[in-house]
PDB file of C-alpha atoms in Angstrom:
ATOM      1  CA  MET A   1       0.508 108.667 -10.827  1.00 80.00           C
ATOM      2  CA  LYS A   2       3.439 110.006 -12.764  1.00 90.00           C
ATOM      3  CA  LEU A   3       6.492 107.744 -13.046  1.00 92.00           C
ATOM      4  CA  ILE A   4      10.015 108.994 -13.718  1.00 94.00           C
ATOM      5  CA  LYS A   5      13.470 107.538 -14.119  1.00 94.00           C
ATOM      6  CA  LEU A   6      16.781 109.212 -13.310  1.00 95.00           C
ATOM      7  CA  LEU A   7      19.549 108.528 -15.822  1.00 95.00           C
ATOM      8  CA  ASP A   8      23.288 109.197 -15.770  1.00 95.00           C
ATOM      9  CA  GLU A   9      25.311 110.685 -18.646  1.00 96.00           C
ATOM     10  CA  ASN A  10      25.464 107.234 -20.326  1.00 96.00           C
ATOM     11  CA  LYS A  11      21.669 106.727 -20.056  1.00 95.00           C
ATOM     12  CA  ASN A  12      22.119 104.146 -17.281  1.00 93.00           C
ATOM     13  CA  ARG A  13      19.186 104.061 -14.899  1.00 92.00           C
ATOM     14  CA  LEU A  14      20.093 105.382 -11.448  1.00 94.00           C
ATOM     15  CA  ALA A  15      16.661 105.558  -9.821  1.00 93.00           C
ATOM     16  CA  ASP A  16      12.936 105.158 -10.400  1.00 93.00           C
ATOM     17  CA  GLY A  17      10.357 107.456  -8.891  1.00 94.00           C
ATOM     18  CA  CYS A  18       6.652 108.178  -8.654  1.00 93.00           C
ATOM     19  CA  VAL A  19       4.744 111.286  -7.645  1.00 94.00           C
ATOM     20  CA  LEU A  20       2.445 110.415  -4.735  1.00 92.00           C
ATOM     21  CA  PRO A  21      -1.078 111.851  -4.305  1.00 90.00           C
ATOM     22  CA  ASP A  22       0.145 114.544  -1.893  1.00 91.00           C
ATOM     23  CA  GLY A  23       2.840 115.689  -4.344  1.00 93.00           C
ATOM     24  CA  GLN A  24       5.829 114.017  -2.689  1.00 94.00           C
ATOM     25  CA  LEU A  25       8.235 112.108  -4.918  1.00 95.00           C
ATOM     26  CA  ALA A  26       9.019 108.530  -3.832  1.00 94.00           C
ATOM     27  CA  ILE A  27      12.429 107.390  -5.105  1.00 94.00           C
ATOM     28  CA  ALA A  28      13.979 103.907  -5.244  1.00 93.00           C
ATOM     29  CA  TRP A  29      17.659 103.925  -6.171  1.00 93.00           C
ATOM     30  CA  CYS A  30      18.807 101.208  -8.589  1.00 87.00           C
ATOM     31  CA  THR A  31      22.398 101.416  -7.361  1.00 84.00           C
ATOM     32  CA  GLU A  32      24.069  98.617  -5.401  1.00 85.00           C
ATOM     33  CA  HIS A  33      22.669  99.803  -2.032  1.00 85.00           C
ATOM     34  CA  LYS A  34      19.038  99.884  -3.238  1.00 85.00           C
ATOM     35  CA  THR A  35      17.967 102.674  -0.880  1.00 89.00           C
ATOM     36  CA  HIS A  36      14.658 104.509  -1.079  1.00 90.00           C
ATOM     37  CA  GLY A  37      13.002 107.611   0.308  1.00 90.00           C
ATOM     38  CA  THR A  38      10.832 110.606  -0.454  1.00 93.00           C
ATOM     39  CA  TYR A  39      11.439 114.176  -1.591  1.00 95.00           C
ATOM     40  CA  PRO A  40       9.029 117.052  -0.942  1.00 95.00           C
ATOM     41  CA  SER A  41       8.218 117.255  -4.676  1.00 96.00           C
ATOM     42  CA  LEU A  42       9.379 116.325  -8.154  1.00 96.00           C
ATOM     43  CA  GLN A  43      10.537 119.920  -8.580  1.00 96.00           C
ATOM     44  CA  SER A  44      12.804 119.700  -5.506  1.00 96.00           C
ATOM     45  CA  PHE A  45      14.334 116.476  -6.836  1.00 96.00           C
ATOM     46  CA  GLU A  46      14.828 118.013 -10.292  1.00 96.00           C
ATOM     47  CA  SER A  47      16.538 121.023  -8.722  1.00 96.00           C
ATOM     48  CA  LEU A  48      18.916 118.822  -6.765  1.00 94.00           C
ATOM     49  CA  GLN A  49      19.723 116.502  -9.672  1.00 95.00           C
ATOM     50  CA  SER A  50      20.330 119.405 -12.081  1.00 95.00           C
ATOM     51  CA  LYS A  51      23.449 120.206 -10.054  1.00 95.00           C
ATOM     52  CA  VAL A  52      25.036 116.904 -11.149  1.00 95.00           C
ATOM     53  CA  PRO A  53      26.394 117.115 -14.725  1.00 95.00           C
ATOM     54  CA  GLY A  54      24.955 114.580 -17.157  1.00 96.00           C
ATOM     55  CA  ARG A  55      21.932 113.542 -15.106  1.00 96.00           C
ATOM     56  CA  ALA A  56      18.528 113.518 -16.776  1.00 96.00           C
ATOM     57  CA  ILE A  57      15.000 112.868 -15.548  1.00 97.00           C
ATOM     58  CA  GLU A  58      12.560 111.278 -17.991  1.00 95.00           C
ATOM     59  CA  ASP A  59       8.873 110.412 -17.746  1.00 94.00           C
ATOM     60  CA  TYR A  60       8.246 106.687 -17.806  1.00 87.00           C
ATOM     61  CA  GLU A  61       5.322 104.394 -18.653  1.00 84.00           C
ATOM     62  CA  PRO A  62       5.810 100.616 -18.245  1.00 79.00           C
ATOM     63  CA  THR A  63       4.622  98.201 -20.906  1.00 75.00           C
ATOM     64  CA  TYR A  64       1.937  95.613 -20.276  1.00 72.00           C
ATOM     65  CA  GLU A  65       4.572  92.851 -20.254  1.00 73.00           C
ATOM     66  CA  GLU A  66       6.783  94.691 -17.751  1.00 74.00           C
ATOM     67  CA  VAL A  67       3.875  95.019 -15.340  1.00 70.00           C
ATOM     68  CA  CYS A  68       2.533  91.485 -15.788  1.00 67.00           C
ATOM     69  CA  PHE A  69       5.922  89.881 -15.238  1.00 68.00           C
ATOM     70  CA  GLY A  70       7.062  92.235 -12.470  1.00 70.00           C
ATOM     71  CA  LEU A  71       9.975  93.424 -14.576  1.00 73.00           C
ATOM     72  CA  ASP A  72       9.691  97.137 -13.977  1.00 83.00           C
ATOM     73  CA  THR A  73       8.191  99.857 -11.829  1.00 86.00           C
ATOM     74  CA  TYR A  74       4.406 100.245 -11.922  1.00 86.00           C
ATOM     75  CA  THR A  75       1.694 102.053  -9.986  1.00 88.00           C
ATOM     76  CA  PHE A  76      -1.341 100.525  -8.315  1.00 90.00           C
ATOM     77  CA  GLN A  77      -4.389 101.275  -6.204  1.00 91.00           C
ATOM     78  CA  LEU A  78      -5.503  99.445  -3.088  1.00 91.00           C
ATOM     79  CA  VAL A  79      -9.253  98.961  -3.605  1.00 91.00           C
ATOM     80  CA  ARG A  80     -11.268  97.888  -0.602  1.00 89.00           C
ATOM     81  CA  ASP A  81     -14.613  96.180  -1.238  1.00 87.00           C
ATOM     82  CA  SER A  82     -15.405  95.868   2.471  1.00 82.00           C
ATOM     83  CA  ASP A  83     -13.834  97.763   5.370  1.00 81.00           C
ATOM     84  CA  VAL A  84     -13.280  95.110   8.041  1.00 80.00           C
ATOM     85  CA  THR A  85     -11.455  97.477  10.444  1.00 80.00           C
ATOM     86  CA  GLY A  86     -13.738 100.504  10.124  1.00 78.00           C
ATOM     87  CA  VAL A  87     -10.730 102.776   9.570  1.00 82.00           C
ATOM     88  CA  SER A  88     -10.075 103.357   5.874  1.00 82.00           C
ATOM     89  CA  GLY A  89     -13.507 102.939   4.268  1.00 84.00           C
ATOM     90  CA  THR A  90     -14.208 101.343   0.891  1.00 85.00           C
ATOM     91  CA  GLY A  91     -13.177 102.080  -2.680  1.00 90.00           C
ATOM     92  CA  VAL A  92      -9.679 103.362  -3.437  1.00 91.00           C
ATOM     93  CA  VAL A  93      -8.077 103.606   0.011  1.00 92.00           C
ATOM     94  CA  ALA A  94      -4.414 103.876  -0.997  1.00 92.00           C
ATOM     95  CA  ILE A  95      -2.251 104.519  -4.031  1.00 92.00           C
ATOM     96  CA  GLY A  96       1.180 103.024  -4.450  1.00 92.00           C
ATOM     97  CA  CYS A  97       4.129 102.172  -6.595  1.00 92.00           C
ATOM     98  CA  ASP A  98       5.984  98.857  -6.816  1.00 91.00           C
ATOM     99  CA  PHE A  99       9.712  99.011  -7.504  1.00 91.00           C
ATOM    100  CA  PRO A 100      10.321  95.264  -8.130  1.00 86.00           C
ATOM    101  CA  GLY A 101      13.336  94.065  -6.168  1.00 85.00           C
ATOM    102  CA  ASN A 102      13.537  97.376  -4.296  1.00 88.00           C
ATOM    103  CA  GLY A 103      10.346  97.622  -2.240  1.00 90.00           C
ATOM    104  CA  CYS A 104       7.097  99.444  -2.741  1.00 93.00           C
ATOM    105  CA  VAL A 105       5.542 102.605  -1.382  1.00 95.00           C
ATOM    106  CA  LEU A 106       1.916 103.087  -0.390  1.00 93.00           C
ATOM    107  CA  GLN A 107       0.153 106.354   0.445  1.00 93.00           C
ATOM    108  CA  TRP A 108      -3.262 106.268   2.103  1.00 91.00           C
ATOM    109  CA  THR A 109      -5.896 108.488   0.471  1.00 89.00           C
ATOM    110  CA  GLY A 110      -7.830 109.524   3.583  1.00 84.00           C
ATOM    111  CA  ASP A 111      -7.647 112.892   5.318  1.00 83.00           C
ATOM    112  CA  ILE A 112      -4.212 112.033   6.694  1.00 81.00           C
ATOM    113  CA  LYS A 113      -1.933 111.100   3.792  1.00 83.00           C
ATOM    114  CA  SER A 114       0.378 108.700   5.624  1.00 90.00           C
ATOM    115  CA  THR A 115       3.092 107.053   3.530  1.00 94.00           C
ATOM    116  CA  PHE A 116       4.641 103.634   4.162  1.00 94.00           C
ATOM    117  CA  TRP A 117       7.419 101.617   2.505  1.00 94.00           C
ATOM    118  CA  TYR A 118       7.237  97.817   2.327  1.00 94.00           C
ATOM    119  CA  PRO A 119       9.945  95.321   1.334  1.00 93.00           C
ATOM    120  CA  ASN A 120       7.767  93.875  -1.464  1.00 90.00           C
ATOM    121  CA  MET A 121       4.196  93.455  -2.711  1.00 87.00           C
ATOM    122  CA  GLU A 122       3.756  90.193  -0.814  1.00 89.00           C
ATOM    123  CA  VAL A 123       3.973  92.116   2.464  1.00 92.00           C
ATOM    124  CA  VAL A 124       1.369  94.631   1.216  1.00 91.00           C
ATOM    125  CA  LYS A 125      -0.884  91.727   0.249  1.00 87.00           C
ATOM    126  CA  LYS A 126      -0.450  90.013   3.611  1.00 88.00           C
ATOM    127  CA  LEU A 127      -1.020  93.126   5.717  1.00 88.00           C
ATOM    128  CA  HIS A 128      -3.838  94.763   3.777  1.00 87.00           C
ATOM    129  CA  GLY A 129      -5.648  91.911   1.979  1.00 81.00           C
ATOM    130  CA  HIS A 130      -8.297  91.385   4.683  1.00 76.00           C
ATOM    131  CA  ASP A 131      -9.484  87.971   3.455  1.00 78.00           C
ATOM    132  CA  ASN A 132      -9.962  88.977  -0.199  1.00 79.00           C
ATOM    133  CA  LYS A 133     -11.844  92.149   0.717  1.00 82.00           C
ATOM    134  CA  THR A 134      -9.069  94.304  -0.775  1.00 86.00           C
ATOM    135  CA  ARG A 135      -7.531  94.158  -4.252  1.00 86.00           C
ATOM    136  CA  ILE A 136      -4.494  95.620  -5.963  1.00 85.00           C
ATOM    137  CA  VAL A 137      -5.579  97.305  -9.184  1.00 85.00           C
ATOM    138  CA  THR A 138      -3.068  98.540 -11.766  1.00 81.00           C
ATOM    139  CA  ASN A 139      -3.642 100.108 -15.156  1.00 60.00           C
ATOM    140  CA  GLU A 140      -2.871  96.738 -16.710  1.00 51.00           C
ATOM    141  CA  ARG A 141      -4.631  94.222 -14.468  1.00 41.00           C
ATOM    142  CA  SER A 142      -6.466  93.582 -11.230  1.00 37.00           C
ATOM    143  CA  LEU A 143      -4.928  91.074  -8.842  1.00 38.00           C
ATOM    144  CA  SER A 144      -6.468  89.399  -5.837  1.00 35.00           C
ATOM    145  CA  LEU A 145      -4.424  90.386  -2.805  1.00 37.00           C
ATOM    146  CA  ILE A 146      -4.699  87.037  -1.135  1.00 31.00           C
ATOM    147  CA  THR A 147      -4.484  84.563  -4.006  1.00 34.00           C
ATOM    148  CA  GLY A 148      -2.474  86.623  -6.484  1.00 45.00           C
ATOM    149  CA  ASN A 149      -4.641  85.198  -9.298  1.00 44.00           C
ATOM    150  CA  GLU A 150      -5.742  87.239 -12.294  1.00 42.00           C
ATOM    151  CA  ALA A 151      -9.121  88.841 -11.695  1.00 39.00           C
ATOM    152  CA  HIS A 152     -11.446  90.997 -13.777  1.00 35.00           C
ATOM    153  CA  GLN A 153     -10.016  94.212 -15.188  1.00 35.00           C
ATOM    154  CA  GLN A 154     -11.236  97.469 -13.662  1.00 35.00           C
TER     155      GLN A 154
END
């Protein structure tokens, strides 16, 4: 997934965003209110932000250290080894983005691309871990949803 950051005229970070599988842009504002939401597309967000003088949108790729220590925004996949509910199947069942300190967004990859926001990754782990039958996999590491311990890299 593509990550972006919105900057003001002084290069201060205003918001982080990620393009979801269905093309929507999920945004988490870094301002004092820490709100979040979705836009129909990156292009619609760019069009809106271009009306504000000095704002810039830049592509973003976190470093290994930022991901490992939860210091910055990163993307992940929810990988299900066994489908205990019979609903979502196995393999990559959802794709998401963690905005540390500002929630995370998860979009299911099935026929119906439902999108949910969670207060933090611990809630995602608790709700979707299914007794270690589901893992969070990022570009940098694979974590066990239940234990949070380092696991093999995908």
